[in-house]
């Protein structure tokens, strides 16, 4: 990156941020509409929640497709194809009148939109070393943190003035803007390796070479379990905040925005902490704190002492820990790779989203008109991450 001008560096960071924002907006903007969508489509909130799960599944599958394509053809061509799919699927989501079709179109929307996640992570690896990558991932997490603040608020505003279909029209326009920027502004960071084979056996071999790397496996699992707790919160928050605690759509948007600000605060503090401590040290401490916070929240919920301010405060600190874990474990997981950065990024994202789909489905499956399913799954997720830390041994000295 040193040989690029300040304008080029700014544009690269800008579009990395926009690409990173696709999925948060696609996930968070329609959360306040779950109740309205269930009524309009003559189904239950639990059925609408499955459209969130199908999105996670689509992201998990799609990333495995884009990874090898990004390594072979460079970053931009697969990215453009994915954005076109995303735009088309968003339009279909806007006009559907069936919950089943909504679940299907959300799956396709994710298959297209996930290209931004894979490409942005691979581009960070293209330009930066491990320690600098952690700082850049912290900046991208700033976008991820801002998106949930803006997206539900936009969704709540739309519901107050229009029908829920307009939310997906807005997502279509966002996808179109990012597509145009990718076509005409975003520079290519890697020309690709034409010699790489896309035969299933060769692709599987490349994925296996990534997966068997001990550093990748360890930090991928740690970060993925932490992320799965976040997705459990996303799946259950609409019911818990609006139905269980009685918040309106706009009040839910405000609460959601406050909680999401935790990601902004933590990721930016993380950039400064990296000047003194390693990524491995920071993420380990954050994991311990996250377990403690989620345990306290679970005990309060099971004992019946949970209140709206208490659960909001606990989830806020839970996401603070996520803001320290995600950028550091992502940088450490991708650090060993160069030519297979796309495949490594895809595998990282696939595992994250697969666990996210699993935990969001658990929240829906155990739905019992209380906050217990959401809180319990969040505790399970963060404990699993700490178990990985402990079971795979002490950290070596890392960047």
PDB file of N, CA, C and O in Angstrom, residues 140-174:
ATOM      1  N   UNK A 140     -12.808  -1.971   9.516  1.00  0.00           N
ATOM      2  CA  UNK A 140     -13.956  -2.568   8.843  1.00  0.00           C
ATOM      3  C   UNK A 140     -15.043  -2.942   9.855  1.00  0.00           C
ATOM      4  O   UNK A 140     -16.238  -2.862   9.546  1.00  0.00           O
ATOM      5  N   UNK A 141     -14.639  -3.337  11.042  1.00  0.00           N
ATOM      6  CA  UNK A 141     -15.625  -3.611  12.084  1.00  0.00           C
ATOM      7  C   UNK A 141     -16.333  -2.343  12.520  1.00  0.00           C
ATOM      8  O   UNK A 141     -17.457  -2.386  13.029  1.00  0.00           O
ATOM      9  N   UNK A 142     -15.684  -1.192  12.327  1.00  0.00           N
ATOM     10  CA  UNK A 142     -16.355   0.079  12.563  1.00  0.00           C
ATOM     11  C   UNK A 142     -17.567   0.189  11.639  1.00  0.00           C
ATOM     12  O   UNK A 142     -18.649   0.616  12.053  1.00  0.00           O
ATOM     13  N   UNK A 143     -17.377  -0.205  10.383  1.00  0.00           N
ATOM     14  CA  UNK A 143     -18.487  -0.208   9.431  1.00  0.00           C
ATOM     15  C   UNK A 143     -19.555  -1.203   9.870  1.00  0.00           C
ATOM     16  O   UNK A 143     -20.755  -0.917   9.829  1.00  0.00           O
ATOM     17  N   UNK A 144     -19.106  -2.400  10.282  1.00  0.00           N
ATOM     18  CA  UNK A 144     -20.039  -3.412  10.756  1.00  0.00           C
ATOM     19  C   UNK A 144     -20.807  -2.907  11.974  1.00  0.00           C
ATOM     20  O   UNK A 144     -21.983  -3.211  12.157  1.00  0.00           O
ATOM     21  N   UNK A 145     -20.138  -2.098  12.801  1.00  0.00           N
ATOM     22  CA  UNK A 145     -20.794  -1.544  13.973  1.00  0.00           C
ATOM     23  C   UNK A 145     -21.762  -0.429  13.642  1.00  0.00           C
ATOM     24  O   UNK A 145     -22.832  -0.316  14.246  1.00  0.00           O
ATOM     25  N   UNK A 146     -21.401   0.407  12.669  1.00  0.00           N
ATOM     26  CA  UNK A 146     -22.281   1.501  12.273  1.00  0.00           C
ATOM     27  C   UNK A 146     -23.510   0.978  11.529  1.00  0.00           C
ATOM     28  O   UNK A 146     -24.619   1.490  11.699  1.00  0.00           O
ATOM     29  N   UNK A 147     -23.302  -0.054  10.724  1.00  0.00           N
ATOM     30  CA  UNK A 147     -24.407  -0.593   9.922  1.00  0.00           C
ATOM     31  C   UNK A 147     -25.600  -1.015  10.775  1.00  0.00           C
ATOM     32  O   UNK A 147     -26.748  -0.665  10.449  1.00  0.00           O
ATOM     33  N   UNK A 148     -25.398  -1.760  11.881  1.00  0.00           N
ATOM     34  CA  UNK A 148     -26.555  -2.113  12.703  1.00  0.00           C
ATOM     35  C   UNK A 148     -27.198  -0.918  13.406  1.00  0.00           C
ATOM     36  O   UNK A 148     -28.340  -1.013  13.847  1.00  0.00           O
ATOM     37  N   UNK A 149     -26.449   0.183  13.547  1.00  0.00           N
ATOM     38  CA  UNK A 149     -27.041   1.382  14.116  1.00  0.00           C
ATOM     39  C   UNK A 149     -27.960   2.038  13.095  1.00  0.00           C
ATOM     40  O   UNK A 149     -29.079   2.448  13.400  1.00  0.00           O
ATOM     41  N   UNK A 150     -27.486   2.126  11.860  1.00  0.00           N
ATOM     42  CA  UNK A 150     -28.260   2.769  10.809  1.00  0.00           C
ATOM     43  C   UNK A 150     -29.377   1.873  10.277  1.00  0.00           C
ATOM     44  O   UNK A 150     -30.505   2.331  10.070  1.00  0.00           O
ATOM     45  N   UNK A 151     -29.049   0.592  10.040  1.00  0.00           N
ATOM     46  CA  UNK A 151     -29.979  -0.282   9.324  1.00  0.00           C
ATOM     47  C   UNK A 151     -31.328  -0.462  10.032  1.00  0.00           C
ATOM     48  O   UNK A 151     -32.371  -0.261   9.398  1.00  0.00           O
ATOM     49  N   UNK A 152     -31.366  -0.839  11.325  1.00  0.00           N
ATOM     50  CA  UNK A 152     -32.681  -0.985  11.956  1.00  0.00           C
ATOM     51  C   UNK A 152     -33.436   0.342  12.049  1.00  0.00           C
ATOM     52  O   UNK A 152     -34.667   0.361  11.982  1.00  0.00           O
ATOM     53  N   UNK A 153     -32.690   1.440  12.213  1.00  0.00           N
ATOM     54  CA  UNK A 153     -33.341   2.751  12.258  1.00  0.00           C
ATOM     55  C   UNK A 153     -33.990   3.074  10.918  1.00  0.00           C
ATOM     56  O   UNK A 153     -35.110   3.591  10.861  1.00  0.00           O
ATOM     57  N   UNK A 154     -33.268   2.767   9.838  1.00  0.00           N
ATOM     58  CA  UNK A 154     -33.840   2.949   8.505  1.00  0.00           C
ATOM     59  C   UNK A 154     -35.046   2.037   8.329  1.00  0.00           C
ATOM     60  O   UNK A 154     -36.095   2.452   7.815  1.00  0.00           O
ATOM     61  N   UNK A 155     -34.906   0.784   8.775  1.00  0.00           N
ATOM     62  CA  UNK A 155     -36.019  -0.148   8.675  1.00  0.00           C
ATOM     63  C   UNK A 155     -37.235   0.314   9.451  1.00  0.00           C
ATOM     64  O   UNK A 155     -38.374   0.238   8.962  1.00  0.00           O
ATOM     65  N   UNK A 156     -37.016   0.823  10.679  1.00  0.00           N
ATOM     66  CA  UNK A 156     -38.128   1.319  11.487  1.00  0.00           C
ATOM     67  C   UNK A 156     -38.775   2.545  10.838  1.00  0.00           C
ATOM     68  O   UNK A 156     -40.005   2.690  10.846  1.00  0.00           O
ATOM     69  N   UNK A 157     -37.956   3.418  10.267  1.00  0.00           N
ATOM     70  CA  UNK A 157     -38.489   4.600   9.574  1.00  0.00           C
ATOM     71  C   UNK A 157     -39.355   4.185   8.389  1.00  0.00           C
ATOM     72  O   UNK A 157     -40.446   4.732   8.170  1.00  0.00           O
ATOM     73  N   UNK A 158     -38.877   3.220   7.633  1.00  0.00           N
ATOM     74  CA  UNK A 158     -39.639   2.727   6.480  1.00  0.00           C
ATOM     75  C   UNK A 158     -40.973   2.157   6.937  1.00  0.00           C
ATOM     76  O   UNK A 158     -42.030   2.420   6.323  1.00  0.00           O
ATOM     77  N   UNK A 159     -40.969   1.381   8.028  1.00  0.00           N
ATOM     78  CA  UNK A 159     -42.212   0.771   8.514  1.00  0.00           C
ATOM     79  C   UNK A 159     -43.215   1.811   8.985  1.00  0.00           C
ATOM     80  O   UNK A 159     -44.433   1.599   8.909  1.00  0.00           O
ATOM     81  N   UNK A 160     -42.707   2.947   9.485  1.00  0.00           N
ATOM     82  CA  UNK A 160     -43.598   4.010   9.954  1.00  0.00           C
ATOM     83  C   UNK A 160     -44.262   4.767   8.813  1.00  0.00           C
ATOM     84  O   UNK A 160     -45.280   5.435   9.015  1.00  0.00           O
ATOM     85  N   UNK A 161     -43.686   4.684   7.598  1.00  0.00           N
ATOM     86  CA  UNK A 161     -44.189   5.463   6.472  1.00  0.00           C
ATOM     87  C   UNK A 161     -44.589   4.617   5.264  1.00  0.00           C
ATOM     88  O   UNK A 161     -45.389   5.077   4.433  1.00  0.00           O
ATOM     89  N   UNK A 162     -44.034   3.389   5.163  1.00  0.00           N
ATOM     90  CA  UNK A 162     -44.300   2.545   4.005  1.00  0.00           C
ATOM     91  C   UNK A 162     -44.504   1.104   4.458  1.00  0.00           C
ATOM     92  O   UNK A 162     -44.520   0.812   5.655  1.00  0.00           O
ATOM     93  N   UNK A 163     -44.641   0.199   3.491  1.00  0.00           N
ATOM     94  CA  UNK A 163     -44.721  -1.217   3.793  1.00  0.00           C
ATOM     95  C   UNK A 163     -43.323  -1.819   3.850  1.00  0.00           C
ATOM     96  O   UNK A 163     -42.352  -1.227   3.371  1.00  0.00           O
ATOM     97  N   UNK A 164     -43.216  -3.032   4.400  1.00  0.00           N
ATOM     98  CA  UNK A 164     -41.914  -3.672   4.586  1.00  0.00           C
ATOM     99  C   UNK A 164     -41.211  -3.967   3.262  1.00  0.00           C
ATOM    100  O   UNK A 164     -39.984  -4.076   3.216  1.00  0.00           O
ATOM    101  N   UNK A 165     -41.971  -4.077   2.158  1.00  0.00           N
ATOM    102  CA  UNK A 165     -41.367  -4.358   0.853  1.00  0.00           C
ATOM    103  C   UNK A 165     -40.328  -3.308   0.458  1.00  0.00           C
ATOM    104  O   UNK A 165     -39.348  -3.615  -0.229  1.00  0.00           O
ATOM    105  N   UNK A 166     -40.546  -2.077   0.897  1.00  0.00           N
ATOM    106  CA  UNK A 166     -39.639  -0.987   0.530  1.00  0.00           C
ATOM    107  C   UNK A 166     -38.242  -1.208   1.090  1.00  0.00           C
ATOM    108  O   UNK A 166     -37.244  -0.737   0.534  1.00  0.00           O
ATOM    109  N   UNK A 167     -38.148  -1.930   2.201  1.00  0.00           N
ATOM    110  CA  UNK A 167     -36.835  -2.237   2.778  1.00  0.00           C
ATOM    111  C   UNK A 167     -35.964  -2.955   1.759  1.00  0.00           C
ATOM    112  O   UNK A 167     -34.776  -2.640   1.589  1.00  0.00           O
ATOM    113  N   UNK A 168     -36.543  -3.894   1.039  1.00  0.00           N
ATOM    114  CA  UNK A 168     -35.762  -4.649   0.055  1.00  0.00           C
ATOM    115  C   UNK A 168     -35.505  -3.839  -1.218  1.00  0.00           C
ATOM    116  O   UNK A 168     -34.521  -4.086  -1.915  1.00  0.00           O
ATOM    117  N   UNK A 169     -36.369  -2.875  -1.506  1.00  0.00           N
ATOM    118  CA  UNK A 169     -36.080  -1.937  -2.602  1.00  0.00           C
ATOM    119  C   UNK A 169     -34.843  -1.116  -2.267  1.00  0.00           C
ATOM    120  O   UNK A 169     -33.965  -0.886  -3.118  1.00  0.00           O
ATOM    121  N   UNK A 170     -34.739  -0.687  -1.015  1.00  0.00           N
ATOM    122  CA  UNK A 170     -33.571   0.077  -0.573  1.00  0.00           C
ATOM    123  C   UNK A 170     -32.307  -0.768  -0.670  1.00  0.00           C
ATOM    124  O   UNK A 170     -31.255  -0.292  -1.110  1.00  0.00           O
ATOM    125  N   UNK A 171     -32.398  -2.034  -0.263  1.00  0.00           N
ATOM    126  CA  UNK A 171     -31.248  -2.930  -0.377  1.00  0.00           C
ATOM    127  C   UNK A 171     -30.845  -3.112  -1.840  1.00  0.00           C
ATOM    128  O   UNK A 171     -29.646  -3.209  -2.158  1.00  0.00           O
ATOM    129  N   UNK A 172     -31.814  -3.145  -2.731  1.00  0.00           N
ATOM    130  CA  UNK A 172     -31.519  -3.242  -4.167  1.00  0.00           C
ATOM    131  C   UNK A 172     -30.718  -2.034  -4.631  1.00  0.00           C
ATOM    132  O   UNK A 172     -29.727  -2.171  -5.365  1.00  0.00           O
ATOM    133  N   UNK A 173     -31.140  -0.849  -4.209  1.00  0.00           N
ATOM    134  CA  UNK A 173     -30.444   0.379  -4.604  1.00  0.00           C
ATOM    135  C   UNK A 173     -29.035   0.427  -4.016  1.00  0.00           C
ATOM    136  O   UNK A 173     -28.088   0.867  -4.681  1.00  0.00           O
ATOM    137  N   UNK A 174     -28.866  -0.033  -2.776  1.00  0.00           N
ATOM    138  CA  UNK A 174     -27.540  -0.083  -2.164  1.00  0.00           C
ATOM    139  C   UNK A 174     -26.621  -0.999  -2.973  1.00  0.00           C
ATOM    140  O   UNK A 174     -25.472  -0.669  -3.259  1.00  0.00           O
TER     141      UNK A 174
END
